[in-house]
Amino acid sequence: KAELRAQYPEKEAYDSGTLKVSDIHTLKYWQYGISSGNPVVFVHGGPGGGTSVRDSRYFDPAAYRIILFDQRGSGESTPAAELKENNTWASVEDMERLRKHLGVDRWVVFGGSWGSTLSLAYAETHPDKVKALVLRGIFNLRRKELEWFYEDKGGACMMFPDYFEDYRDFIPRAEQKDMMGAYYRRLTGDDEKVRLEAAKQWSRWEMATSRLYIDDNYLSKAEGDKWSLQFARIECHYFINGGFMESDTQLLDNVGKIRHIPATIVQGRYDIVCPMETAWLLHKRWPEAEFFIIPDSGHSAVEPGTTSRLVQAADKYKDL
Ligand SMILES: CNCC(=O)c1nnc(C(C)(C)C)o1
C-alpha cells in the first residue's frame, strides 16, 4: 500500500485583506506561501462553509502563492450569512475581482464539494484564466443530488436513519415532504431562536454524514452559532434556487469548454453527501482529467486517502 501523503506544515499567512465586491458584500482573503510562487486559489465548500488555515496546507509553500478567500456571507466576509446578492454567478465574478485585485494573470483552481461546483462554474466561464483544476467530492446541485441528501426519499436517509431522524423530526410531519422548503422558511424567518435551532439541525445532519467514521470533533462544528447560521442559510438558499443554474445539468453540459485544462478529480467511494454518480458522469464527459476513486473515504477532504491524493495533485501542478 503506497505511503499516504500528509498535508504540508501550517505556516502563517504573509498577507491578508478585504475586497468590497458589491454594495453589500466585502470578502476577506489571505495569502500563504511565497508571493513569487505559482498562484493557486482554494474554493471552499458549503456554500457558506468558509476557509481555515488548514485549507492552505494542500500546497507546497515553497512553490505556491496560496490564495484563500471566504465567499459572500461566509467565514470572515461580511455581512455574515447575508443572502441578498448571494448566488453562484456573483461568486464567479468575485473570483475574477479577487484575481485582478491581487494582480494574478492565471491560477490553479482547487475546490471540493460546493468548492468543486464553484470551481467548475468559474472555469467554464473563464477557461483562459485557469492553469489547472483539482476537484474533490463532485457536487453539481442537480435536483437528484439535493433530494438524495436533504429529502426523505430513500437517499442518504437510508444510510444514516439515526441522524436523519433528528434532522427530519425538527420539522412538523405536515411539512416533511419538502424538507428544504421547510428549513428555508425557518432559516429566513423572523424568529431568531427558530433560525438558530434550524441552522444547527441542518448543519448537524451534514457534519454527521461527511466522514466514513462519524467524527465528534467534526460534529461539534455544527454547534457554533455563527458558523451554523452561515452554513445552513447560505446552503439552503443556493439549494432552493438549484444553484442558480440555467439547467439541472449545466455544468456537465459545458465540460467541453474546459477539457483542454489539466485536471484531477478525487472522489470518495463512500461519499454520502455527494454520491459518486456525479463524479462518474463528469469523468465520462472528461476522460482527459485524471480520476481517482478513494476506496476507503467518505465525503470529507480530511479522510487520509483523499488528503493524500489532493496533496499529490497539487504537487503535480506546482510548476505550471
Ligand atoms: C452539500 N454541501 C457540501 C459541501 O460543500 C460541504 N460539505 N462540508 C463542507 C465543509 C467542509 C465546508 C463543512 O462543505
PDB file of N, CA, C and O in Angstrom, residues 108-133:
ATOM      1  N   VAL A 108      -4.062  28.184 -10.629  1.00  0.00           N
ATOM      2  CA  VAL A 108      -4.599  26.842 -10.395  1.00  0.00           C
ATOM      3  C   VAL A 108      -5.845  27.042  -9.523  1.00  0.00           C
ATOM      4  O   VAL A 108      -5.867  27.911  -8.648  1.00  0.00           O
ATOM      5  N   VAL A 109      -6.910  26.295  -9.816  1.00  0.00           N
ATOM      6  CA  VAL A 109      -8.168  26.417  -9.057  1.00  0.00           C
ATOM      7  C   VAL A 109      -8.441  25.068  -8.387  1.00  0.00           C
ATOM      8  O   VAL A 109      -8.434  24.027  -9.065  1.00  0.00           O
ATOM      9  N   PHE A 110      -8.680  25.090  -7.070  1.00  0.00           N
ATOM     10  CA  PHE A 110      -8.747  23.877  -6.242  1.00  0.00           C
ATOM     11  C   PHE A 110      -9.991  23.949  -5.363  1.00  0.00           C
ATOM     12  O   PHE A 110     -10.131  24.903  -4.572  1.00  0.00           O
ATOM     13  N   GLY A 111     -10.912  22.997  -5.523  1.00  0.00           N
ATOM     14  CA  GLY A 111     -12.134  23.075  -4.697  1.00  0.00           C
ATOM     15  C   GLY A 111     -12.780  21.724  -4.498  1.00  0.00           C
ATOM     16  O   GLY A 111     -12.686  20.853  -5.368  1.00  0.00           O
ATOM     17  N   GLY A 112     -13.439  21.562  -3.344  1.00  0.00           N
ATOM     18  CA  GLY A 112     -14.116  20.307  -3.030  1.00  0.00           C
ATOM     19  C   GLY A 112     -15.573  20.545  -2.698  1.00  0.00           C
ATOM     20  O   GLY A 112     -15.900  21.605  -2.135  1.00  0.00           O
ATOM     21  N   SER A 113     -16.407  19.598  -3.046  1.00  0.00           N
ATOM     22  CA  SER A 113     -17.837  19.665  -2.734  1.00  0.00           C
ATOM     23  C   SER A 113     -18.441  20.902  -3.414  1.00  0.00           C
ATOM     24  O   SER A 113     -18.224  21.065  -4.626  1.00  0.00           O
ATOM     25  N   TRP A 114     -19.073  21.812  -2.644  1.00  0.00           N
ATOM     26  CA  TRP A 114     -19.555  23.048  -3.309  1.00  0.00           C
ATOM     27  C   TRP A 114     -18.371  23.764  -3.971  1.00  0.00           C
ATOM     28  O   TRP A 114     -18.509  24.418  -5.005  1.00  0.00           O
ATOM     29  N   GLY A 115     -17.184  23.632  -3.365  1.00  0.00           N
ATOM     30  CA  GLY A 115     -15.998  24.248  -3.956  1.00  0.00           C
ATOM     31  C   GLY A 115     -15.711  23.677  -5.338  1.00  0.00           C
ATOM     32  O   GLY A 115     -15.196  24.374  -6.219  1.00  0.00           O
ATOM     33  N   SER A 116     -16.085  22.418  -5.568  1.00  0.00           N
ATOM     34  CA  SER A 116     -15.903  21.848  -6.915  1.00  0.00           C
ATOM     35  C   SER A 116     -16.961  22.418  -7.860  1.00  0.00           C
ATOM     36  O   SER A 116     -16.688  22.655  -9.040  1.00  0.00           O
ATOM     37  N   THR A 117     -18.145  22.689  -7.333  1.00  0.00           N
ATOM     38  CA  THR A 117     -19.209  23.301  -8.142  1.00  0.00           C
ATOM     39  C   THR A 117     -18.790  24.689  -8.612  1.00  0.00           C
ATOM     40  O   THR A 117     -18.824  25.001  -9.801  1.00  0.00           O
ATOM     41  N   LEU A 118     -18.377  25.519  -7.667  1.00  0.00           N
ATOM     42  CA  LEU A 118     -17.988  26.906  -7.994  1.00  0.00           C
ATOM     43  C   LEU A 118     -16.741  26.908  -8.872  1.00  0.00           C
ATOM     44  O   LEU A 118     -16.634  27.720  -9.798  1.00  0.00           O
ATOM     45  N   SER A 119     -15.811  25.973  -8.623  1.00  0.00           N
ATOM     46  CA  SER A 119     -14.605  25.883  -9.463  1.00  0.00           C
ATOM     47  C   SER A 119     -14.972  25.548 -10.907  1.00  0.00           C
ATOM     48  O   SER A 119     -14.433  26.135 -11.855  1.00  0.00           O
ATOM     49  N   LEU A 120     -15.912  24.621 -11.094  1.00  0.00           N
ATOM     50  CA  LEU A 120     -16.370  24.270 -12.449  1.00  0.00           C
ATOM     51  C   LEU A 120     -17.096  25.450 -13.091  1.00  0.00           C
ATOM     52  O   LEU A 120     -16.830  25.793 -14.262  1.00  0.00           O
ATOM     53  N   ALA A 121     -17.953  26.121 -12.329  1.00  0.00           N
ATOM     54  CA  ALA A 121     -18.696  27.273 -12.871  1.00  0.00           C
ATOM     55  C   ALA A 121     -17.720  28.374 -13.283  1.00  0.00           C
ATOM     56  O   ALA A 121     -17.854  28.979 -14.357  1.00  0.00           O
ATOM     57  N   TYR A 122     -16.689  28.586 -12.465  1.00  0.00           N
ATOM     58  CA  TYR A 122     -15.674  29.612 -12.767  1.00  0.00           C
ATOM     59  C   TYR A 122     -14.877  29.231 -14.018  1.00  0.00           C
ATOM     60  O   TYR A 122     -14.723  30.039 -14.948  1.00  0.00           O
ATOM     61  N   ALA A 123     -14.406  27.974 -14.049  1.00  0.00           N
ATOM     62  CA  ALA A 123     -13.567  27.535 -15.180  1.00  0.00           C
ATOM     63  C   ALA A 123     -14.351  27.540 -16.488  1.00  0.00           C
ATOM     64  O   ALA A 123     -13.822  27.921 -17.543  1.00  0.00           O
ATOM     65  N   GLU A 124     -15.612  27.165 -16.438  1.00  0.00           N
ATOM     66  CA  GLU A 124     -16.422  27.147 -17.659  1.00  0.00           C
ATOM     67  C   GLU A 124     -16.763  28.563 -18.128  1.00  0.00           C
ATOM     68  O   GLU A 124     -17.084  28.781 -19.287  1.00  0.00           O
ATOM     69  N   THR A 125     -16.664  29.525 -17.209  1.00  0.00           N
ATOM     70  CA  THR A 125     -16.944  30.924 -17.568  1.00  0.00           C
ATOM     71  C   THR A 125     -15.661  31.649 -17.991  1.00  0.00           C
ATOM     72  O   THR A 125     -15.688  32.483 -18.890  1.00  0.00           O
ATOM     73  N   HIS A 126     -14.548  31.302 -17.336  1.00  0.00           N
ATOM     74  CA  HIS A 126     -13.259  31.967 -17.598  1.00  0.00           C
ATOM     75  C   HIS A 126     -12.154  30.938 -17.836  1.00  0.00           C
ATOM     76  O   HIS A 126     -11.137  30.932 -17.131  1.00  0.00           O
ATOM     77  N   PRO A 127     -12.300  30.064 -18.828  1.00  0.00           N
ATOM     78  CA  PRO A 127     -11.324  28.971 -19.026  1.00  0.00           C
ATOM     79  C   PRO A 127      -9.894  29.465 -19.252  1.00  0.00           C
ATOM     80  O   PRO A 127      -8.937  28.811 -18.860  1.00  0.00           O
ATOM     81  N   ASP A 128      -9.770  30.668 -19.815  1.00  0.00           N
ATOM     82  CA  ASP A 128      -8.426  31.182 -20.132  1.00  0.00           C
ATOM     83  C   ASP A 128      -7.660  31.624 -18.884  1.00  0.00           C
ATOM     84  O   ASP A 128      -6.469  31.903 -18.950  1.00  0.00           O
ATOM     85  N   LYS A 129      -8.337  31.685 -17.755  1.00  0.00           N
ATOM     86  CA  LYS A 129      -7.671  32.125 -16.509  1.00  0.00           C
ATOM     87  C   LYS A 129      -7.243  30.942 -15.643  1.00  0.00           C
ATOM     88  O   LYS A 129      -6.696  31.131 -14.561  1.00  0.00           O
ATOM     89  N   VAL A 130      -7.517  29.731 -16.101  1.00  0.00           N
ATOM     90  CA  VAL A 130      -7.306  28.534 -15.272  1.00  0.00           C
ATOM     91  C   VAL A 130      -6.140  27.709 -15.806  1.00  0.00           C
ATOM     92  O   VAL A 130      -6.179  27.219 -16.936  1.00  0.00           O
ATOM     93  N   LYS A 131      -5.099  27.577 -14.954  1.00  0.00           N
ATOM     94  CA  LYS A 131      -3.908  26.786 -15.333  1.00  0.00           C
ATOM     95  C   LYS A 131      -4.176  25.288 -15.168  1.00  0.00           C
ATOM     96  O   LYS A 131      -3.685  24.465 -15.936  1.00  0.00           O
ATOM     97  N   ALA A 132      -4.912  24.938 -14.114  1.00  0.00           N
ATOM     98  CA  ALA A 132      -5.231  23.533 -13.815  1.00  0.00           C
ATOM     99  C   ALA A 132      -6.373  23.529 -12.801  1.00  0.00           C
ATOM    100  O   ALA A 132      -6.615  24.526 -12.118  1.00  0.00           O
ATOM    101  N   LEU A 133      -7.045  22.370 -12.706  1.00  0.00           N
ATOM    102  CA  LEU A 133      -8.155  22.214 -11.774  1.00  0.00           C
ATOM    103  C   LEU A 133      -7.934  20.979 -10.905  1.00  0.00           C
ATOM    104  O   LEU A 133      -7.537  19.927 -11.426  1.00  0.00           O
TER     105      LEU A 133
END
